[in-house]
XYZ file of C-alpha atoms in Angstrom:
570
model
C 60.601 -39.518 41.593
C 62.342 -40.007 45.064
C 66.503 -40.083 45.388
C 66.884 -43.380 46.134
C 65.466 -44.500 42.706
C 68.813 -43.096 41.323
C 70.481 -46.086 43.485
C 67.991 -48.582 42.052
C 69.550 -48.102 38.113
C 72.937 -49.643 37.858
C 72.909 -48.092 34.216
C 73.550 -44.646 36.498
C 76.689 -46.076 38.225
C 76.064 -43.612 41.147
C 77.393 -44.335 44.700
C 76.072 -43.034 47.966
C 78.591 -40.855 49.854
C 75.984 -39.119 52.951
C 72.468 -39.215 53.270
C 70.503 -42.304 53.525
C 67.769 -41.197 55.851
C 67.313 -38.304 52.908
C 66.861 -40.624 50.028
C 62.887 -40.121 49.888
C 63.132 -36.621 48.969
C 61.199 -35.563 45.917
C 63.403 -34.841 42.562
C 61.080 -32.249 40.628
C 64.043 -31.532 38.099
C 68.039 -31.521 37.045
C 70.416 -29.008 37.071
C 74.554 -28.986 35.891
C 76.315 -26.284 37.136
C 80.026 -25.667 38.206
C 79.253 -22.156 39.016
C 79.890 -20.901 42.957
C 76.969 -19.443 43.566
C 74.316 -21.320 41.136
C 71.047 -19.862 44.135
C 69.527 -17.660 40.989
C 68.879 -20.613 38.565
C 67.314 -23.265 41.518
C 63.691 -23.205 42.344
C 64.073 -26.409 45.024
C 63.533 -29.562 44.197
C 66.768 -30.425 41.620
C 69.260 -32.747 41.586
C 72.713 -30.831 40.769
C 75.486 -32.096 38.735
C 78.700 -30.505 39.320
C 81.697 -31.063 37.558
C 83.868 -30.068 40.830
C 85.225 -26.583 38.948
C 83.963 -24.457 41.270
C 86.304 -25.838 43.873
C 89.962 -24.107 44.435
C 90.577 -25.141 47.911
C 88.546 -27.404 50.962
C 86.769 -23.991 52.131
C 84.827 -23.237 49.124
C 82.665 -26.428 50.053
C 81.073 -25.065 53.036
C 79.506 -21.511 51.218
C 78.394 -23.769 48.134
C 76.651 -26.843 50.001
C 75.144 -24.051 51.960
C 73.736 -22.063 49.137
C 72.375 -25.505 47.321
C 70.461 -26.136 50.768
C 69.339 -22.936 51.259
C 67.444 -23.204 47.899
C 65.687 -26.663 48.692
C 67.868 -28.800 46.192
C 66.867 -32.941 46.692
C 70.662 -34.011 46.445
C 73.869 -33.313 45.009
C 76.000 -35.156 42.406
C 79.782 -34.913 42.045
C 81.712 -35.849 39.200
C 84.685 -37.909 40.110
C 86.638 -37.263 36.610
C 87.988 -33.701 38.042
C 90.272 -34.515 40.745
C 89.864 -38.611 40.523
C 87.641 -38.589 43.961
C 85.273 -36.641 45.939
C 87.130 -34.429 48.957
C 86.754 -34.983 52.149
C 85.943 -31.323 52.986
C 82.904 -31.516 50.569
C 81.341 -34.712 52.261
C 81.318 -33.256 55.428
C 79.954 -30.086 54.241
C 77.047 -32.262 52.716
C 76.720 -34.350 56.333
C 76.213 -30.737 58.001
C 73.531 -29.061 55.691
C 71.756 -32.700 55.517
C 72.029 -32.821 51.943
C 71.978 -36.469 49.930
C 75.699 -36.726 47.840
C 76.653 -38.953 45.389
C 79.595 -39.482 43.386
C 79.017 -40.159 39.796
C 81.669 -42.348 37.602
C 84.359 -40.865 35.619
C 82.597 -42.704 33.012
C 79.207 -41.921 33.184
C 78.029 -38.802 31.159
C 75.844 -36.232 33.213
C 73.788 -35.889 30.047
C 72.762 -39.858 30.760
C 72.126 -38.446 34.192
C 70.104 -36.118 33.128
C 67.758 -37.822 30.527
C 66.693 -40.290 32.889
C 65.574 -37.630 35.904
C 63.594 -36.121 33.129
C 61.836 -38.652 31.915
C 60.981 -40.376 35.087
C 59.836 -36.679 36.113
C 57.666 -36.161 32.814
C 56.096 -39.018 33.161
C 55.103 -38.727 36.630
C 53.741 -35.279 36.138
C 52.186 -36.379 33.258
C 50.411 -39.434 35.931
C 49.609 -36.943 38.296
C 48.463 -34.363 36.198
C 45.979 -37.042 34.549
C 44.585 -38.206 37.560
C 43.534 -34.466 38.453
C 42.176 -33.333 35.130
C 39.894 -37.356 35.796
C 38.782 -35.492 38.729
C 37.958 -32.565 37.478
C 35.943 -34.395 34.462
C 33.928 -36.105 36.469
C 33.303 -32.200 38.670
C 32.151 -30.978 35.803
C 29.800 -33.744 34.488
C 28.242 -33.753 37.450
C 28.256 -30.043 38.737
C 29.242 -26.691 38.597
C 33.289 -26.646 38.884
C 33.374 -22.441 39.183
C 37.143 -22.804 37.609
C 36.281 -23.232 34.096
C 38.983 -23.805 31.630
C 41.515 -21.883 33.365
C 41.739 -24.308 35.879
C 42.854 -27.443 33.610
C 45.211 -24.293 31.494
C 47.210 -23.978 35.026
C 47.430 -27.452 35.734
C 49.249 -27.283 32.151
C 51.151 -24.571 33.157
C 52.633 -25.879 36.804
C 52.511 -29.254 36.124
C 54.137 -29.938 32.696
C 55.331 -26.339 31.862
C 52.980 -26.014 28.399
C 51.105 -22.600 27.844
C 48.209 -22.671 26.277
C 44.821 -21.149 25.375
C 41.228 -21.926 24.236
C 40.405 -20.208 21.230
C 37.311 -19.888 18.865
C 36.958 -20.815 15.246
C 38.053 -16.614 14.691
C 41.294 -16.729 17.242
C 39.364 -14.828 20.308
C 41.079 -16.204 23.230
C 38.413 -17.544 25.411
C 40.327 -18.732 28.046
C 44.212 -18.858 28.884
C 47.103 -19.267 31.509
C 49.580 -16.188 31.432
C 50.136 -13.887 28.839
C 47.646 -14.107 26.347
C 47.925 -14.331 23.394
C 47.953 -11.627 20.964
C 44.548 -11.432 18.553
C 46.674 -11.014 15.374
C 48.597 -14.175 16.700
C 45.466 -16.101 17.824
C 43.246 -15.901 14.554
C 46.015 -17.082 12.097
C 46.260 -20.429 14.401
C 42.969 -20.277 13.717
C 42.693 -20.076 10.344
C 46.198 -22.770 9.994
C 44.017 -24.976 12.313
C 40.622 -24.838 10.657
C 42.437 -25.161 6.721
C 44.184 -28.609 8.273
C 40.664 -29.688 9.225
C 38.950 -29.246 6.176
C 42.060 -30.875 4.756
C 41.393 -34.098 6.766
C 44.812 -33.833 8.435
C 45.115 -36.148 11.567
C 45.172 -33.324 14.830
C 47.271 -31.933 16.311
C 47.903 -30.108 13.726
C 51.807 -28.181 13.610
C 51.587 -24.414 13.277
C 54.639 -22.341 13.139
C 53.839 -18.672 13.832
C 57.198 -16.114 14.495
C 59.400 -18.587 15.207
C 57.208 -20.206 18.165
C 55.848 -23.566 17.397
C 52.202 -24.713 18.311
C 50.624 -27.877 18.714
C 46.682 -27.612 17.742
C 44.197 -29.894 19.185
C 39.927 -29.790 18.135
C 37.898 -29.451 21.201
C 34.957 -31.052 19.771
C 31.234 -29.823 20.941
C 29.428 -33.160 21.538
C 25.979 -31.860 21.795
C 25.237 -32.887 25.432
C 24.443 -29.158 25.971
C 21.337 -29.735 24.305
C 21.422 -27.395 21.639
C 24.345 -28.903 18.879
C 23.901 -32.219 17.741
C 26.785 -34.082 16.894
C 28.195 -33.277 13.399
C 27.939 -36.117 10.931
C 30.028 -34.374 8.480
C 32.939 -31.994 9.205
C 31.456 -29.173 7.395
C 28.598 -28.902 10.446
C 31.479 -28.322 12.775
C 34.451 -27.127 11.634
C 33.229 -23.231 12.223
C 31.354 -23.972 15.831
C 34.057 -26.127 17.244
C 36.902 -24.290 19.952
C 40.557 -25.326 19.786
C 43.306 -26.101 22.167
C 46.154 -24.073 21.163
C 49.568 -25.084 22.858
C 53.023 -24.253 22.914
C 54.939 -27.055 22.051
C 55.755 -29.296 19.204
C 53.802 -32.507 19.997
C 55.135 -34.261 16.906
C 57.712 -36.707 19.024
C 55.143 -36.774 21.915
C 54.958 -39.933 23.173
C 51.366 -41.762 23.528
C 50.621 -40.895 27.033
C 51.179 -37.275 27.069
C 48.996 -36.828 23.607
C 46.237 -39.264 25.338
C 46.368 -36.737 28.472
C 45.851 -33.542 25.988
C 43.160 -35.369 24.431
C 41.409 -35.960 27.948
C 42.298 -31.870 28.421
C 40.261 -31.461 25.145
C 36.964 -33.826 26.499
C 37.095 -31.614 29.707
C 36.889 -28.336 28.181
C 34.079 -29.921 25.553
C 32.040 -30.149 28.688
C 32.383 -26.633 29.568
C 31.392 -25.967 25.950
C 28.353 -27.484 26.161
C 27.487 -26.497 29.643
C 27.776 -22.428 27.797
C 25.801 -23.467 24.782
C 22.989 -24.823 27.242
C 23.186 -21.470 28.652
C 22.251 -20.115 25.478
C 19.050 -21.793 24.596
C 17.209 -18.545 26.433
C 18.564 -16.155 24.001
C 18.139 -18.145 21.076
C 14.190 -19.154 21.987
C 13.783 -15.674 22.748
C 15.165 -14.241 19.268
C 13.213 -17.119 17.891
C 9.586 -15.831 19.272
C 10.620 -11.919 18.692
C 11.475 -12.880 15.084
C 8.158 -15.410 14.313
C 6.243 -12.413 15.581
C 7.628 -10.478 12.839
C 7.399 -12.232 9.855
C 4.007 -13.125 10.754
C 2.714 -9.514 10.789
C 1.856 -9.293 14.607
C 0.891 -6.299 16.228
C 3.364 -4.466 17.095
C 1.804 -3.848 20.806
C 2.342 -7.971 20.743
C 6.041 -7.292 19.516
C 7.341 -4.742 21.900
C 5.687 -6.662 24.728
C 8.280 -9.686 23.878
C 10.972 -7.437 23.508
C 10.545 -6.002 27.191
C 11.076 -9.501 27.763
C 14.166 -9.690 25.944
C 15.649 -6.999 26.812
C 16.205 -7.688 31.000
C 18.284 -10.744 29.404
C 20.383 -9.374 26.890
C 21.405 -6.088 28.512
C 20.583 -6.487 32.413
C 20.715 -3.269 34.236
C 19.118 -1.334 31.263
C 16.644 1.406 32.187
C 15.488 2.550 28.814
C 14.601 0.739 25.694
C 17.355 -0.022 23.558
C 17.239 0.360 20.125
C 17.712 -2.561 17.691
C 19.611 -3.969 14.535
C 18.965 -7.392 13.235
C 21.942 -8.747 11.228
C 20.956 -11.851 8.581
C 24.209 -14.767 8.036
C 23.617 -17.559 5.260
C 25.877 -20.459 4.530
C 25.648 -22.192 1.498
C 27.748 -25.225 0.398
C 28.576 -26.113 -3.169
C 26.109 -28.143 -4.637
C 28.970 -31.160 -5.276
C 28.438 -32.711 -1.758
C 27.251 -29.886 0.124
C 23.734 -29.865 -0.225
C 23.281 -32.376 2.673
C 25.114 -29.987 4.950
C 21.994 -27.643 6.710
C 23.727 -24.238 6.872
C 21.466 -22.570 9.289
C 22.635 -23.928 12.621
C 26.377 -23.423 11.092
C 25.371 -19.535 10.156
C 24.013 -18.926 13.427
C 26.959 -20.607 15.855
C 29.274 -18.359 13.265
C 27.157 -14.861 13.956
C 27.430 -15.934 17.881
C 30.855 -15.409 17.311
C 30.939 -12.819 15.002
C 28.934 -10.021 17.244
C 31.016 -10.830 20.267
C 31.793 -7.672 21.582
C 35.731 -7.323 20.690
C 36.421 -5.497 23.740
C 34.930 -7.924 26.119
C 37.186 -11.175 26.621
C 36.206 -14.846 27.909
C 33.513 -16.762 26.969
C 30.394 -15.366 28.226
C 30.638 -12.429 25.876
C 28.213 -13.166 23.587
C 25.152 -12.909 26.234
C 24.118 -9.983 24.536
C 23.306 -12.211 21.244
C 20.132 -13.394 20.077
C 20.316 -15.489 17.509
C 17.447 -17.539 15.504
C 18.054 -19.746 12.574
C 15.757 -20.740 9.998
C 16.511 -23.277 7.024
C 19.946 -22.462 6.041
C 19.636 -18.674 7.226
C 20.601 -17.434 10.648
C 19.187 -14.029 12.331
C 19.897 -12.232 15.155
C 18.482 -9.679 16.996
C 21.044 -7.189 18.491
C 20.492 -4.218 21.337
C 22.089 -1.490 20.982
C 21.698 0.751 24.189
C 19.948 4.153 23.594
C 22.483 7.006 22.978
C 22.227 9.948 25.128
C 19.213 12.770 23.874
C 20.597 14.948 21.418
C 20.979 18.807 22.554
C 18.272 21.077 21.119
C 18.235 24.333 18.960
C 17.033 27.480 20.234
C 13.349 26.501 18.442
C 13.151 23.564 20.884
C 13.729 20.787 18.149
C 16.230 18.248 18.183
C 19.579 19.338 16.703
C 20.479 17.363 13.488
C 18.667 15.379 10.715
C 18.969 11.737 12.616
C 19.048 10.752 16.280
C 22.010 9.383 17.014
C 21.602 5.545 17.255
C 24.872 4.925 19.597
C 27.540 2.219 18.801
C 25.736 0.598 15.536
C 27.464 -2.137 14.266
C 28.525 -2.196 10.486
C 29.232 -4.929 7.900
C 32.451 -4.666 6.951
C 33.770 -3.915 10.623
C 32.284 -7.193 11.381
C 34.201 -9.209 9.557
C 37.386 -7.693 9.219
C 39.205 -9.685 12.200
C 37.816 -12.852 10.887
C 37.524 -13.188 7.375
C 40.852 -14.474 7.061
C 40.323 -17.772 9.132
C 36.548 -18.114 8.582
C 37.989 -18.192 4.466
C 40.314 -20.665 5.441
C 37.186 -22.750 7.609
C 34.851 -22.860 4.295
C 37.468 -23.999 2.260
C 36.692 -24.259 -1.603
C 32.799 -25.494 -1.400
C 31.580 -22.753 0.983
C 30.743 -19.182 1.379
C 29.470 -17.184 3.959
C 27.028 -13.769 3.238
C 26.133 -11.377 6.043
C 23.466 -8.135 5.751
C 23.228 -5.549 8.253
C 19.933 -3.581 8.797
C 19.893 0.044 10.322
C 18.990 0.736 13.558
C 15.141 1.254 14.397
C 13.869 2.373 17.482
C 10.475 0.515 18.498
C 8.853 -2.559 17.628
C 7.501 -1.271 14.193
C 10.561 -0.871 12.482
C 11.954 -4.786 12.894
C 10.147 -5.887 9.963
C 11.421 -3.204 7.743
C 14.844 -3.722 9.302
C 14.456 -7.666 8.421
C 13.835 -7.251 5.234
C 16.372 -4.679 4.915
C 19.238 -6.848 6.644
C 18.027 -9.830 3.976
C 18.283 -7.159 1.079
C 22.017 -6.357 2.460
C 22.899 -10.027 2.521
C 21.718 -10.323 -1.086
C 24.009 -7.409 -2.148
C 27.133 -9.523 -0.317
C 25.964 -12.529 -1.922
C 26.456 -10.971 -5.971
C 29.809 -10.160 -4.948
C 33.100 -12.283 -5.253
C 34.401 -14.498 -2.323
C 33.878 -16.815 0.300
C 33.180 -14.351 2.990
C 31.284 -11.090 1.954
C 29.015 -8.419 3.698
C 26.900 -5.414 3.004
C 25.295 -2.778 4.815
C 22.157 -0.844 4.737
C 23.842 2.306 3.570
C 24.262 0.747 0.018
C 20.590 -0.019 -0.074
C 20.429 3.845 -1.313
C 22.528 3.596 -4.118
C 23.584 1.899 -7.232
C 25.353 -0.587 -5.213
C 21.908 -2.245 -4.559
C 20.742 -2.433 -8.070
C 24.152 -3.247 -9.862
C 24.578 -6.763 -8.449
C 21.175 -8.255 -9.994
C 21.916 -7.170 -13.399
C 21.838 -10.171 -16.093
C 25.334 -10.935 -16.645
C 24.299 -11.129 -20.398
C 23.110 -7.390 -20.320
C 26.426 -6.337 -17.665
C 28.433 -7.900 -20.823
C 27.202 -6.432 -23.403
C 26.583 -2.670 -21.535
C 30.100 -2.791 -20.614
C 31.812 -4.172 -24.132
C 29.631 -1.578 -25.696
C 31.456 1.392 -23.864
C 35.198 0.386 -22.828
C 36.116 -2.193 -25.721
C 36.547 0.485 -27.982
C 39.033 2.075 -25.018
C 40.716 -1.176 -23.668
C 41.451 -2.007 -28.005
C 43.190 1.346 -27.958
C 45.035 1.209 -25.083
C 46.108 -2.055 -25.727
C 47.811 -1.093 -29.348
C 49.077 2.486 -28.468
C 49.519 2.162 -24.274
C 47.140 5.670 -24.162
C 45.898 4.992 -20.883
C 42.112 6.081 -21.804
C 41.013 3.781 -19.247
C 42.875 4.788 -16.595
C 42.014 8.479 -17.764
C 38.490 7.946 -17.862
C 38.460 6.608 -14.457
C 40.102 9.173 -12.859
C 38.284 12.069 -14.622
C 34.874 10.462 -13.169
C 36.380 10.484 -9.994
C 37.376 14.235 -10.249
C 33.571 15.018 -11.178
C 34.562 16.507 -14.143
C 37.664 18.719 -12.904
C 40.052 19.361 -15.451
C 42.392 20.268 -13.234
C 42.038 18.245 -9.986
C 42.245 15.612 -12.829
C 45.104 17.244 -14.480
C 47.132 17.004 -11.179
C 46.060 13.647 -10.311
C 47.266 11.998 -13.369
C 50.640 14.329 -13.511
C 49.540 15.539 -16.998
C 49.080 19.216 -18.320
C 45.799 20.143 -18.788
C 46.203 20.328 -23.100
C 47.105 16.585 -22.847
C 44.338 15.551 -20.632
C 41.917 17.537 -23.171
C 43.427 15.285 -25.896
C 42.511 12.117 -24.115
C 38.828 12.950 -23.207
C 38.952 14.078 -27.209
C 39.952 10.559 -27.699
C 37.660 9.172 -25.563
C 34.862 10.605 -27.045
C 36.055 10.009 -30.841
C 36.256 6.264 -29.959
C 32.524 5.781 -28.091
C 30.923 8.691 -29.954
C 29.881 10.170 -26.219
C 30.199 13.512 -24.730
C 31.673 13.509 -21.155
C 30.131 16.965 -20.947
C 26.643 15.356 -20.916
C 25.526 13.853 -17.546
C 24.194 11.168 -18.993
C 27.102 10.431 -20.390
C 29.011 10.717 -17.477
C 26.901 8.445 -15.676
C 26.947 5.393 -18.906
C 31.120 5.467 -17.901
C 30.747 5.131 -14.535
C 28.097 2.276 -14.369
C 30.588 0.670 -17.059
C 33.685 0.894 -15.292
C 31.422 -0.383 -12.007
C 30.653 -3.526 -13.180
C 33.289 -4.329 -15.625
């Protein structure tokens, strides 16, 4: 707003006192102060209010006009309710420094004063700001705009004074103005923002996170980067879609300044799809490795396509990598879910999940292949080549196993973003995830397929909405306990520990507990003995008990091993 648009509001009551060729000066914000040297506080551009308390005698007017110019102030506004009028000295102080004064009323409040430089200064920041994120839209519909979303996130930041940051479904920052924000920080907005959209809340939604309030806004992915369709129900979306995250409480917005976040939302939606696009070579790529595969091709045929792949997905790379392939299903409850296709939501959620967590923005996923078929999702991961192992004296390689470098593993994977991917999938969906060793050529992707699938079975007999398994409990009974009838677990298990948990219950002997622990010591009366704080006479009793009740004999491995698949699956 310009000075003289204070004169032009008789609701002000403000009179002119030196200055009129001044009056088009810019106002960029408000200020009261009646301190005598106020230079630290003003970044140019305020209108003061001053109460007049600074003032003893006439020459403190000079030093204090002088400091308000030196820091760019638009004009100065004395209070007349002090001394009853404005002195002489600090008029002409004001006439030498060429800086606008005006007296305000003794009965006009500076806090009216105030309130209307604001909002005539919001809103034209708010105008101006608009009319440069139009012009960026229509940049980046048309062409490259090389700023991405940090250029709309500063025009946030000077312009209205918001912070704020792009994040994905998980909280990874993916773009931001200032600080950022911290990861802990980032994926509970997340999951707050993804549980009020599967709620059917109206955005933005309120989040209030250590005593900082955010505003959350959906940046929706439109599908114009040719590779998401729009989502006809929120389920298809609600774990692909980025969100604005700001710091403010836009709950007593006012309809402009919402419609101008909204428009901040569309812009960044085009960058979104303009990065998907850019993914369509990774994804037809993992697609033809991965059809190759489960068709039985040659490997010759396979490798060839992975040379291919490989120049893409790790550029730079000398030797061939080794690979992992990682499997992701989403399933929906059958109650209105079964319309929902899970496979392009399982494989926009692994693009996210294998980000590399040490790599920030958005282009860290171009090391992710990722194919989708029916509702499963696959991808096929490089790992680079760890350095040769040092050999023995004999001239073989030392060690059992090469090393296979920085492998991933399942439960790493989703320990950052289980949390808010729960919170995405609600109470109708769950999300699986199997992890396949390492192999080192083009022969051992089928096995490592089939392996990853087996691992995502594993998660899949387990409890809760987001589970994953590795390859490591392939080996074991972990692999073969899931797929047990629940009839048979029921009756294996009642069999064994009713007799205990009956016991326990009417004499508090702690046989289960006992019995757990002993397993656990293999057998050691004594590492047991200490465990449980007991001598070693009354852990004998217990076993004694133990074996009266079940008519076993924990000194048999068989035995033994009865208890512990028992206690594993009850």
């Amino acid at each position: 707003m310009r000075l003289r648009a204070l004169l032009e509001n008789d609701a002000l009551g403000l009179r002119l006192l030196g200055g009129d060729e001044e009056l088009d000066r810019s106002v960029r914000g408000v200020m009261t102060t009646d301190l005598r040297d106020p230079s630290r506080y003003l970044t140019g551009g305020e209108l003061v209010l001053t109460g007049l308390a600074w003032r003893r005698d006439a020459e403190d007017s000079e030093p204090f006009v002088r400091i308000l110019s030196g820091a760019g102030v638009a004009g100065l506004a004395a209070g007349e309710a002090e001394l009853g009028t404005i002195p002489d000295d600090l008029v002409e102080a004001c006439r030498q420094h060429r800086l606008p004064l005006f007296a305000v009323h003794e009965t006009v409040a500076f806090a009216t004063i105030t309130e209307y430089v604001v909002r005539q200064v919001s809103g034209e920041r708010a105008g101006d700001l608009a009319a440069v994120v139009d012009r960026h839209r229509r940049l980046m519909t048309s062409g490259p705009t090389g700023g991405g979303p940090e250029v709309v996130l500063d025009l946030l930041g000077s312009d209205l004074d918001l912070h704020a940051w792009v994040l994905s479904p998980t909280g990874r920052q993916i773009a931001g103005a200032g600080a950022p924000l911290p990861s802990a920080a980032g994926a509970e907005l997340a999951g707050l923002h993804l549980a009020a959209v599967r709620s059917g809340r109206r955005a933005p939604h309120r989040a209030a996170l250590g005593g900082t309030t955010y505003s959350l806004f959906p940046i929706r992915n439109n599908g114009r980067g040719g590779t998401v369709p729009p989502a006809r129900d929120v389920r298809e979306s609600v774990l692909s879609d980025w969100l604005l995250a700001v710091e403010a409480d836009a709950s007593d917005w006012p309809a402009a300044r919402l419609d101008l976040l909204q428009g901040v939302t569309q812009l960044i939606a085009v960058e979104r799809d303009r990065r998907d696009a850019a993914r369509t070579v990774r994804r037809r790529l993992a697609q033809e490795v991965l059809e190759l595969v489960q068709a039985g091709a040659a490997p010759a045929e396979i490798a060839a396509r992975l040379r291919v792949a490989t120049p893409v997905l790790l550029p730079g790379l000398g030797t061939a990598p080794h690979w992992q392939v990682v499997v992701a299903r989403v399933e929906w409850d059958e109650d209105g879910g079964s319309g929902v296709p899970g496979g392009p939501v399982a494989q926009a959620l692994l693009e996210e999940i294998l980000v590399d967590p040490a790599v920030t923005g958005p282009d860290s996923a171009d090391r992710i292949a990722v194919a989708h078929t029916g509702d499963e999702a696959i991808a096929l991961v490089p790992l680079p080549a760890a350095p040769a192992a040092p050999r023995d004296g004999a001239g073989d390689t030392a060690g059992d196993a090469p090393d296979d470098g920085p492998a991933l593993h399942a439960d790493a994977l989703l320990a950052a973003v289980r949390a808010p991917l729960s919170a995405g999938l609600g109470n109708d969906g769950r999300l699986t995830l199997g992890v396949s060793a390492s192999v080192h050529s083009a022969e051992g992707l089928r096995g490592a397929l089939e392996e990853a699938r087996h691992a995502r079975r594993v998660a899949a007999a387990r409890p809760g909405r987001v589970c994953a398994a590795g390859h490591h409990e392939l080996a074991s009974h972990v692999l073969l306990l899931p797929f047990v009838p629940d009839d048979v677990r029921r009756a294996f298990t009642a069999r064994l520990l009713d007799p205990l948990r009956e016991y326990d219950r009417r004499h508090r002997a702690e046989l289960i507990p006992t019995l757990e622990a002993f397993l656990d010591c293999d057998g050691s009366w004594t590492r047991c003995a200490a465990r449980l704080h007991l001598h070693v006479n009354t852990l004998r009793y217990r076993v004694g008990r133990i074996e009266q009740l079940t008519g076993r004999d924990l000194a048999r491995l068989e035995d033994k091993l009865d208890f512990f698949l028992a206690l594993r699956m009850s």
